[in-house]
PDB file of C-alpha atoms and ligand atoms in Angstrom:
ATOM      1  CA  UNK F 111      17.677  17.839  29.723  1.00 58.00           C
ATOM      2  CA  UNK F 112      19.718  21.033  31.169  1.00 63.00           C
ATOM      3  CA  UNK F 113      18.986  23.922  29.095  1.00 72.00           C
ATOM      4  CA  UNK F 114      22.435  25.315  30.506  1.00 84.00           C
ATOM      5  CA  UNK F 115      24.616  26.468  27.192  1.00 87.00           C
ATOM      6  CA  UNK F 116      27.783  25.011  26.377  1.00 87.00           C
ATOM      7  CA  UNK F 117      30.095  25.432  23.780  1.00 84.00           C
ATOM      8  CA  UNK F 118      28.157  23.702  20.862  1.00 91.00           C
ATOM      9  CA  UNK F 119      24.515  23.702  23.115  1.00 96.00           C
ATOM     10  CA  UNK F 120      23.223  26.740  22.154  1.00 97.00           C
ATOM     11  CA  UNK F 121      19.736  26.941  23.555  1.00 97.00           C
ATOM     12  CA  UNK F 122      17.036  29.456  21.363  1.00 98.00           C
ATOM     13  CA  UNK F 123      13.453  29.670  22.446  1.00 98.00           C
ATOM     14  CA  UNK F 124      11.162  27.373  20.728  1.00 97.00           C
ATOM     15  CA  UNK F 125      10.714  29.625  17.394  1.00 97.00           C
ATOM     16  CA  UNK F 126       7.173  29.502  16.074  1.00 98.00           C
ATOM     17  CA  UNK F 127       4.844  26.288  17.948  1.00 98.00           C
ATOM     18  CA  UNK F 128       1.234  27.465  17.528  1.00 98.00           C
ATOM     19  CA  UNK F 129      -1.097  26.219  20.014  1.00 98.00           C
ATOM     20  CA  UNK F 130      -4.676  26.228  18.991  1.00 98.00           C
ATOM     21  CA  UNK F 131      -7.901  26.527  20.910  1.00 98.00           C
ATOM     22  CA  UNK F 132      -8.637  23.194  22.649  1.00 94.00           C
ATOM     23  CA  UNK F 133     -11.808  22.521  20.530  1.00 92.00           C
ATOM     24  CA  UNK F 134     -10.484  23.288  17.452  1.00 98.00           C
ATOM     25  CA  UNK F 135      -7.631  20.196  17.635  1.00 98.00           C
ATOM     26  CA  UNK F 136     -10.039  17.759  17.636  1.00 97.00           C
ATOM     27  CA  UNK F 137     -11.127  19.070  13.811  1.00 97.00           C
ATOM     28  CA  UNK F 138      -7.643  19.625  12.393  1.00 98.00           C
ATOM     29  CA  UNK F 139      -6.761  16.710  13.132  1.00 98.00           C
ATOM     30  CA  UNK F 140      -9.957  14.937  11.543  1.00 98.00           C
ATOM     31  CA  UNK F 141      -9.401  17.533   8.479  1.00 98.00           C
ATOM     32  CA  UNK F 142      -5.524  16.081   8.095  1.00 98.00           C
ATOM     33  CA  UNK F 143      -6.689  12.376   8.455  1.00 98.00           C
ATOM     34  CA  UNK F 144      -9.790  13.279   5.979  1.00 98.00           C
ATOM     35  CA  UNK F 145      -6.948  14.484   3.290  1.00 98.00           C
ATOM     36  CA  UNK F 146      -4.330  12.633   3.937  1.00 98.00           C
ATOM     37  CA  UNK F 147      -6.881   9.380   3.907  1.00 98.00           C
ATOM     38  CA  UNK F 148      -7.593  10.415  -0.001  1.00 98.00           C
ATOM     39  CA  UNK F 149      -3.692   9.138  -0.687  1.00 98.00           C
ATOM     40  CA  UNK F 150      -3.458   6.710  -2.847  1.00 98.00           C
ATOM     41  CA  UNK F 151      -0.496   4.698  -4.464  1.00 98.00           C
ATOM     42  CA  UNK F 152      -0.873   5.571  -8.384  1.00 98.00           C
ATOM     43  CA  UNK F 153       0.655   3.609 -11.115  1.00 98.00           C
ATOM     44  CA  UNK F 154      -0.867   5.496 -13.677  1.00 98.00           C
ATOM     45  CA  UNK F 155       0.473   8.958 -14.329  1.00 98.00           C
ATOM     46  CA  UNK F 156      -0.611  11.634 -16.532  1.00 98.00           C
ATOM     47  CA  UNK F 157       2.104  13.396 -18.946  1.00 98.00           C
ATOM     48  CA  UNK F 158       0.924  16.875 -17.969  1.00 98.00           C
ATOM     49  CA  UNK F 159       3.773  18.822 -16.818  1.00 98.00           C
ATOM     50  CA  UNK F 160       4.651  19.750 -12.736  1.00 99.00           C
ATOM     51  CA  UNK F 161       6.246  23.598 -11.762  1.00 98.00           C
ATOM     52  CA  UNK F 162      10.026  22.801 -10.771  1.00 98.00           C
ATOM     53  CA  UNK F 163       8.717  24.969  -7.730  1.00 99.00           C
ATOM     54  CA  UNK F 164       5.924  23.078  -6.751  1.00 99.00           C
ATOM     55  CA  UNK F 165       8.891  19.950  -6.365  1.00 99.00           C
ATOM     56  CA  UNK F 166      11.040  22.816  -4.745  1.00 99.00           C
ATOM     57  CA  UNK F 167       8.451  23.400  -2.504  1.00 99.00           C
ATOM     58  CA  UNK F 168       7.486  19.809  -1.218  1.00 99.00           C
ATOM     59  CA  UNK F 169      10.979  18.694  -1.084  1.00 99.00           C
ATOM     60  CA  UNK F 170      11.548  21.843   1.392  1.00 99.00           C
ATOM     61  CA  UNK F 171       9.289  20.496   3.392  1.00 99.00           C
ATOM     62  CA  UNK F 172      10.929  17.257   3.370  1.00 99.00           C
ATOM     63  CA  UNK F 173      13.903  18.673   4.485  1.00 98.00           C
ATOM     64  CA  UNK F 174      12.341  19.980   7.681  1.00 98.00           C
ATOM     65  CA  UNK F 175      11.933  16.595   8.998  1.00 98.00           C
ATOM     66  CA  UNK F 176      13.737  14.959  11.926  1.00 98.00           C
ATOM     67  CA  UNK F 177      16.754  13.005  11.832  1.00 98.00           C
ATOM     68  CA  UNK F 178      19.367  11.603  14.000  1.00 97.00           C
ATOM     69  CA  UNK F 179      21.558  13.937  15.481  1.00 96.00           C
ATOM     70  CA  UNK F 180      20.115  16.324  12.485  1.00 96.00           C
ATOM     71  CA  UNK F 181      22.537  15.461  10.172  1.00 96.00           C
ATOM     72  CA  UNK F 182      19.769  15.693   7.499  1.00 97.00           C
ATOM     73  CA  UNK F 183      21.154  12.416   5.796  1.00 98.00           C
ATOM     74  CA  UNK F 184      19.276  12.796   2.473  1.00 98.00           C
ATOM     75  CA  UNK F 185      19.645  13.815  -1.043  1.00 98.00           C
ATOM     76  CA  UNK F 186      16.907  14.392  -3.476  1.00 98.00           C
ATOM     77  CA  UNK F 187      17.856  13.517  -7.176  1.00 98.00           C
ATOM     78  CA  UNK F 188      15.092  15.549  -9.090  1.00 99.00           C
ATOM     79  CA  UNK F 189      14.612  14.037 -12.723  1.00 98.00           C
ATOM     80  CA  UNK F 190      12.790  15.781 -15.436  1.00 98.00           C
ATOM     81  CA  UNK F 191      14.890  15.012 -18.154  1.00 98.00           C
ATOM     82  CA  UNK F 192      13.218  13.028 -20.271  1.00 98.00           C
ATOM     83  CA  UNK F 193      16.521  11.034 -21.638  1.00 98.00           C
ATOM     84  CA  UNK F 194      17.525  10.066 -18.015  1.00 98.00           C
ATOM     85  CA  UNK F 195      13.934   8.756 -16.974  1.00 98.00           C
ATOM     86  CA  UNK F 196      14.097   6.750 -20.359  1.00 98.00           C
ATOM     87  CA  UNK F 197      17.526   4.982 -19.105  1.00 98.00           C
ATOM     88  CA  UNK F 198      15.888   4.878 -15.073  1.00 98.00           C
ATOM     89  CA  UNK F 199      12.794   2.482 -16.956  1.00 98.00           C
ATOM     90  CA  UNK F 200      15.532   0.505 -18.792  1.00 98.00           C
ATOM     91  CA  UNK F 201      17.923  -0.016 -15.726  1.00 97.00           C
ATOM     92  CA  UNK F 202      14.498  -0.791 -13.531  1.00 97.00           C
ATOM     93  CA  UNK F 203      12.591  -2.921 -15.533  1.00 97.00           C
ATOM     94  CA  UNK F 204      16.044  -5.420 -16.260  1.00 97.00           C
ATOM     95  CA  UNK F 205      15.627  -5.345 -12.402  1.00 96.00           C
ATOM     96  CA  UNK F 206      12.156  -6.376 -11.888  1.00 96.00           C
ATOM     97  CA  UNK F 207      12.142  -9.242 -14.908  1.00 97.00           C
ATOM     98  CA  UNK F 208      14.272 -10.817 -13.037  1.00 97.00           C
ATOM     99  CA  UNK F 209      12.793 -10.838  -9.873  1.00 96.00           C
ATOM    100  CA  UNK F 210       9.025 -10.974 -11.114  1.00 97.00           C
ATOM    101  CA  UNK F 211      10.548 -14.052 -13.251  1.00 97.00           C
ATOM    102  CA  UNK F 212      11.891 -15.921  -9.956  1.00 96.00           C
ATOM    103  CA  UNK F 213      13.925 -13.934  -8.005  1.00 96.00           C
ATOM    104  CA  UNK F 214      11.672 -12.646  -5.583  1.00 96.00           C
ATOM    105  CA  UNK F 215      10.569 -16.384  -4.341  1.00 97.00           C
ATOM    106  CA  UNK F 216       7.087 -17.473  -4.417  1.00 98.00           C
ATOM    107  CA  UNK F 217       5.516 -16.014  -1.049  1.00 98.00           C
ATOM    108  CA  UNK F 218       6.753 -12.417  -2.373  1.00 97.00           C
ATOM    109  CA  UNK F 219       5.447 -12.656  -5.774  1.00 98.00           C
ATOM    110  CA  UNK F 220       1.789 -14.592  -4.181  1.00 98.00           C
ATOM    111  CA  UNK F 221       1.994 -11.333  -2.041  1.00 98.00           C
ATOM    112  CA  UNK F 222       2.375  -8.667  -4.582  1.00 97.00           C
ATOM    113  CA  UNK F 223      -0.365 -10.545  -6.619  1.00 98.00           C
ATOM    114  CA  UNK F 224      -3.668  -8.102  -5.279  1.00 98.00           C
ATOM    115  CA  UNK F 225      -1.620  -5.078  -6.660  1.00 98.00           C
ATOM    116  CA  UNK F 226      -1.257  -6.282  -9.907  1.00 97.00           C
ATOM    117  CA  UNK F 227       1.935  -4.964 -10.690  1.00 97.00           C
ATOM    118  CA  UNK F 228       4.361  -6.854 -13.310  1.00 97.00           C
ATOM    119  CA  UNK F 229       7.979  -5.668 -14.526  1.00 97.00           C
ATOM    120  CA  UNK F 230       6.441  -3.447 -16.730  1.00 98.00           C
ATOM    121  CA  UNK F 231       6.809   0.920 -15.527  1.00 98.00           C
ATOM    122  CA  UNK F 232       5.996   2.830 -17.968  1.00 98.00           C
ATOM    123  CA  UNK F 233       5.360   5.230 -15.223  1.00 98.00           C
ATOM    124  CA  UNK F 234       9.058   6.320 -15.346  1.00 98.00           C
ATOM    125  CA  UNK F 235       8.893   7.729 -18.643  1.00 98.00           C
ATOM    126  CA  UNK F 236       5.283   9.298 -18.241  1.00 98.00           C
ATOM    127  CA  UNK F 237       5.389  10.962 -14.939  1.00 98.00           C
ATOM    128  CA  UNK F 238       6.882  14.621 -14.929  1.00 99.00           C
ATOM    129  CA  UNK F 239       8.976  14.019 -12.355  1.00 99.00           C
ATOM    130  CA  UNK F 240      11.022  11.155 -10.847  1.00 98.00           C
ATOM    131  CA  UNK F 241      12.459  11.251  -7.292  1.00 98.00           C
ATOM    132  CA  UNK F 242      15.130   9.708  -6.238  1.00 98.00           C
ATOM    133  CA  UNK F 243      15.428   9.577  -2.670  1.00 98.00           C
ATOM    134  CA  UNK F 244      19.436   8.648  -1.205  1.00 98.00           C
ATOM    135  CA  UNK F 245      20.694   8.216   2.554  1.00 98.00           C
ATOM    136  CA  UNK F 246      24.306   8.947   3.150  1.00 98.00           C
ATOM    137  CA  UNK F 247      26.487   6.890   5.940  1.00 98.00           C
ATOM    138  CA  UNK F 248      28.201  10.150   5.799  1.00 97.00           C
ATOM    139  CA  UNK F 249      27.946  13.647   4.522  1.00 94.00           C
ATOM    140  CA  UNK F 250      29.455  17.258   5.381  1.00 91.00           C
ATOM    141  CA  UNK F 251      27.400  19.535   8.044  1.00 84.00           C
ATOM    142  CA  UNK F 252      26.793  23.245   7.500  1.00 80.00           C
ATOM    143  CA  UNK F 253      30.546  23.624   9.380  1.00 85.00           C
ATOM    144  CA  UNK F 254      32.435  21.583   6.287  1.00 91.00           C
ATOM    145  CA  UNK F 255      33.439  18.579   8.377  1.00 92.00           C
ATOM    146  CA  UNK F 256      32.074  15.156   6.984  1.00 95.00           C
ATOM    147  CA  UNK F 257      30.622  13.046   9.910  1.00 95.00           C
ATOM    148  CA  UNK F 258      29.101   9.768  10.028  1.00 98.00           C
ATOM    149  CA  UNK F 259      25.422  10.027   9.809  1.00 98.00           C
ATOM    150  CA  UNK F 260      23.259   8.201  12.522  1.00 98.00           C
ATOM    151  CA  UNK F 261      19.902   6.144  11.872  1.00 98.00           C
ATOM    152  CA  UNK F 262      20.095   6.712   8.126  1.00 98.00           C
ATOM    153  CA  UNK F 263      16.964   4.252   7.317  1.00 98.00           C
ATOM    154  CA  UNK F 264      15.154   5.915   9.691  1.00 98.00           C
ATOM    155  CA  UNK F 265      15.712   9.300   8.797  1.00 98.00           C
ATOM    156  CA  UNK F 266      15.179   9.237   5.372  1.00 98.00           C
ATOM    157  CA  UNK F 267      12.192   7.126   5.719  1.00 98.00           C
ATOM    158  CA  UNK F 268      10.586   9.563   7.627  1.00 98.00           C
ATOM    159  CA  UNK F 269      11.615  12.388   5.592  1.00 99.00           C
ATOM    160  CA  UNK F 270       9.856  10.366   2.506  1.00 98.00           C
ATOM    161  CA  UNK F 271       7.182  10.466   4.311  1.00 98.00           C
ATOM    162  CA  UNK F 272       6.930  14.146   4.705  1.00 99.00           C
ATOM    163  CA  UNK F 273       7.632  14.196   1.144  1.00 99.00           C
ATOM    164  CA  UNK F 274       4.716  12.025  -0.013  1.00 99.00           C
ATOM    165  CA  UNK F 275       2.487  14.130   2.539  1.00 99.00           C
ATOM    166  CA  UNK F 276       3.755  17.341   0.861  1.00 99.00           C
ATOM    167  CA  UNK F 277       3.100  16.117  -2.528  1.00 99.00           C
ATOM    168  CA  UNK F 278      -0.694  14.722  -1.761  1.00 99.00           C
ATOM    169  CA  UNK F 279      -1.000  17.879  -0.127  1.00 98.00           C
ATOM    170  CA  UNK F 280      -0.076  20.378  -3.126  1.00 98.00           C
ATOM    171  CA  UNK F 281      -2.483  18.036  -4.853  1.00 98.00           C
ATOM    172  CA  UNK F 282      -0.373  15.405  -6.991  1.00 99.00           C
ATOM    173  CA  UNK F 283      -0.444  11.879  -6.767  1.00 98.00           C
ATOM    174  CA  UNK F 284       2.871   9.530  -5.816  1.00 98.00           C
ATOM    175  CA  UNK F 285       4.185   6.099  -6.198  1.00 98.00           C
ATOM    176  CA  UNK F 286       6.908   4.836  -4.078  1.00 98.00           C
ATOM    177  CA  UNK F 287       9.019   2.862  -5.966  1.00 96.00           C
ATOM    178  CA  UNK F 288      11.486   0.172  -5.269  1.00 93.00           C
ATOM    179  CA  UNK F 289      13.361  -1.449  -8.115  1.00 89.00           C
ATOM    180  CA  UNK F 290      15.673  -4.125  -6.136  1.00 87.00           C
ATOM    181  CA  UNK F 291      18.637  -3.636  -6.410  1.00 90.00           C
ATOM    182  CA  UNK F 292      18.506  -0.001  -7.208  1.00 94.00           C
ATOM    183  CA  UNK F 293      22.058   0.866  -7.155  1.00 94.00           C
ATOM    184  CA  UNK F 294      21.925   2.052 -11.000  1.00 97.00           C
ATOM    185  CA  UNK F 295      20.453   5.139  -9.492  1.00 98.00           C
ATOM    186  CA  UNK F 296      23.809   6.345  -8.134  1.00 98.00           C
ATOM    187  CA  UNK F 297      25.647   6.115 -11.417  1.00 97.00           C
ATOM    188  CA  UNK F 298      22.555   7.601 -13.302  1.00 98.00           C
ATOM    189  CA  UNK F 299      21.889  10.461 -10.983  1.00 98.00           C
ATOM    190  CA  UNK F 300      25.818  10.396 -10.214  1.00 98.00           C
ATOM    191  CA  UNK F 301      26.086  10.101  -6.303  1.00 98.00           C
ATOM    192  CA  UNK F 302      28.723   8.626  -4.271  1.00 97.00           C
ATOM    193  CA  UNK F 303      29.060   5.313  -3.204  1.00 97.00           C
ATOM    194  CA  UNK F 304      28.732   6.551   0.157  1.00 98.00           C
ATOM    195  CA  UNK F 305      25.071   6.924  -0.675  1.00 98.00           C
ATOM    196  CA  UNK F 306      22.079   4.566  -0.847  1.00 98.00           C
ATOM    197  CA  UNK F 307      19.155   4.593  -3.155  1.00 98.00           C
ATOM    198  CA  UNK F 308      16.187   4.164  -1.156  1.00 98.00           C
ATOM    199  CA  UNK F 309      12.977   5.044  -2.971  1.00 97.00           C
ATOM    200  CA  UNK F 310      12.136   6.288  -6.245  1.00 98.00           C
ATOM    201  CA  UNK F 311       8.928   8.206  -5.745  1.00 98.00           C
ATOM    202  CA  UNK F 312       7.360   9.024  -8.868  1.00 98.00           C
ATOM    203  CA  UNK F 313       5.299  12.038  -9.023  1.00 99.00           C
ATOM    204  CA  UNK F 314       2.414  13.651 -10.789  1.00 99.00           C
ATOM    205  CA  UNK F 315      -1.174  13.594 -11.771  1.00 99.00           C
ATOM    206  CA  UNK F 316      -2.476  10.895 -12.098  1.00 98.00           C
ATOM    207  CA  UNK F 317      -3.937   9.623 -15.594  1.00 98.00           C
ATOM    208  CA  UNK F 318      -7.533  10.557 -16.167  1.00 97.00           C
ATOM    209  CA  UNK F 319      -8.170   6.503 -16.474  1.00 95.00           C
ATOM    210  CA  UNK F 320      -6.229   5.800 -13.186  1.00 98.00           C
ATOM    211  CA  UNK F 321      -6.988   2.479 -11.068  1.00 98.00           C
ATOM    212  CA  UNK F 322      -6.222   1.646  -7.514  1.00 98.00           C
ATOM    213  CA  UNK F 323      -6.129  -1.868  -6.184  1.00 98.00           C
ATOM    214  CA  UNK F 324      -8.877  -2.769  -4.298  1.00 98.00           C
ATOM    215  CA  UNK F 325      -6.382  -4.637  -1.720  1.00 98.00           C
ATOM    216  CA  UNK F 326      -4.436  -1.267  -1.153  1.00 98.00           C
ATOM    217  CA  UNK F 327      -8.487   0.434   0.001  1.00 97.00           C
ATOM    218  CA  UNK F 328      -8.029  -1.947   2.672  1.00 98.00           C
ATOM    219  CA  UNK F 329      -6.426  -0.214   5.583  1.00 98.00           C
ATOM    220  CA  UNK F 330      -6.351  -2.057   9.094  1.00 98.00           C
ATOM    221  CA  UNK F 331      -8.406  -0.550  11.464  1.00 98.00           C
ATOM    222  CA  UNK F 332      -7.593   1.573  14.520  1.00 98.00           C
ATOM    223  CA  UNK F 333      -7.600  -1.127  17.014  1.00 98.00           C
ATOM    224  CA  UNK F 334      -5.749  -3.192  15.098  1.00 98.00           C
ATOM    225  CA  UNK F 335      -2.779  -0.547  14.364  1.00 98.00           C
ATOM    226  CA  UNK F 336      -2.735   0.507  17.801  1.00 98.00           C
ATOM    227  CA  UNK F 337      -2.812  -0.331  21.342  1.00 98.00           C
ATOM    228  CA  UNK F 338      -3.503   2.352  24.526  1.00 98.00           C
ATOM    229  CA  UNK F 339      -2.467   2.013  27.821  1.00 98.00           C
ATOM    230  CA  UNK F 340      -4.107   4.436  30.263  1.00 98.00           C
TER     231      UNK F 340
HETATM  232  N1  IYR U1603       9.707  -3.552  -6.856  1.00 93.69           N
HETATM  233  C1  IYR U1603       8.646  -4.283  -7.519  1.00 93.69           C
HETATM  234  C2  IYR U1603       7.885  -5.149  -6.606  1.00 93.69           C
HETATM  235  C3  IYR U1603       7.070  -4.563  -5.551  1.00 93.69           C
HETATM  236  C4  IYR U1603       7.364  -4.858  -4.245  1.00 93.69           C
HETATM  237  C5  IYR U1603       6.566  -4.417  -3.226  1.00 93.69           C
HETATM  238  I1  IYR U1603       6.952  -5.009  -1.334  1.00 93.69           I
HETATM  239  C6  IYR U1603       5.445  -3.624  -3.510  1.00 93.69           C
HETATM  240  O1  IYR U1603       4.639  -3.159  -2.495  1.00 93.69           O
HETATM  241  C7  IYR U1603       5.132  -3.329  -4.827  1.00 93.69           C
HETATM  242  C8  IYR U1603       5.956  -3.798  -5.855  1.00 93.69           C
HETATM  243  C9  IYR U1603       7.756  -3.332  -8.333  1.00 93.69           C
HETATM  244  O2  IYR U1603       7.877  -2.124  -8.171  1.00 93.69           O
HETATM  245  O3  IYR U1603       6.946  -3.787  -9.129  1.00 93.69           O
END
């Protein structure tokens, strides 16, 4: 890539990369991977209340990740209010009767069966905070002009993920949630059409009582998730 300017290439030194001592990667990384292994998917919240910042904060940090042609295709819908949650569980669970009743087919529903989840989510009216996560086919950059965004799934999945890291990080727990269909979130949470719901991450402590499944302990192992060719 030239690093010649242009009129919109405007080239700035690479701000703030901090290189560590050679011997010390090798144990940052194993500290990330020894917190970020104590994730789990919670369906069980807590009712304590979450800082507003502490959201703030994570969801700044989502907003640092990559996307294509950094159009930064997401929008956060933050919900605290306890009335909107209450209509999000009511719009969600019509959802998932329906397709825990049938809709899903029967190799979905035999897969879902070691998590033990049912139409039921409380969750949405316990947890302090509900996130819902939207990618835009198209949305205005700092200059005003509304372009069409680029790799939309992709960037907002990997944002997510930054979230969810965030979030574990500051020390709550998270579940990603995916009513299907989940339009209902643009008319609760009032976003364009021109904007897709694609997660509701629910976030907070978890309850005191909380259970994991034992299927979601099992994670693959690192030959199986990856393959090196040297
Ligand atoms: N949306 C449903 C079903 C569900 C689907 C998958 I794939 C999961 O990993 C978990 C649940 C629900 O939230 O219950």
């Amino acid at each position: 890539m030239s690093t010649a300017p242009t009129a919109d290439f405007v080239p700035v030194p690479l701000p703030d990369f901090v290189e560590h001592a050679p011997g010390e990667m090798q144990a940052r990384a194993q500290a990330f991977y020894d917190g970020i292994r104590r994730r789990h998917t919670v369906r069980e919240f807590a009712s304590r209340p979450v800082p507003r910042a502490l959201i703030e904060t994570c969801l700044a940090a989502a907003g640092t990740a990559p996307s294509g042609a950094n159009h930064q295709p997401w929008h956060f819908s933050v919900i605290g209010n306890a009335a909107m949650k209450a209509r999000i569980r009511t719009a969600a669970e019509e959802e998932e009767r329906a397709f825990y009743g049938g809709r899903a087919g029967a190799e979905w529903l035999a897969a879902l069966r070691p998590l033990g989840t049912d139409p039921d989510k409380p969750f949405l009216e316990v947890a302090p905070w509900l996130i819902c996560v939207f990618g835009a086919r198209k949305s205005r950059s700092a200059d005003g002009v509304v372009r069409k965004n680029y790799y939309v799934p992709e960037s907002v999945s990997i944002a997510t993920g930054f979230l969810i890291a965030a979030l574990h990080h500051a020390g709550l727990a998270t579940l990603t949630h995916t009513p299907a269909p989940m339009s209902f979130l643009n008319e609760i949470c009032g976003r364009p059409d021109v904007e897709k719901p694609y997660i509701l991450l629910v976030a907070g402590y978890p309850a005191a009582n909380a259970h994991i499944p034992r299927h979601a302990t099992e994670k693959k192992s690192l030959s199986e998730i990856a393959t090196f060719h040297e």
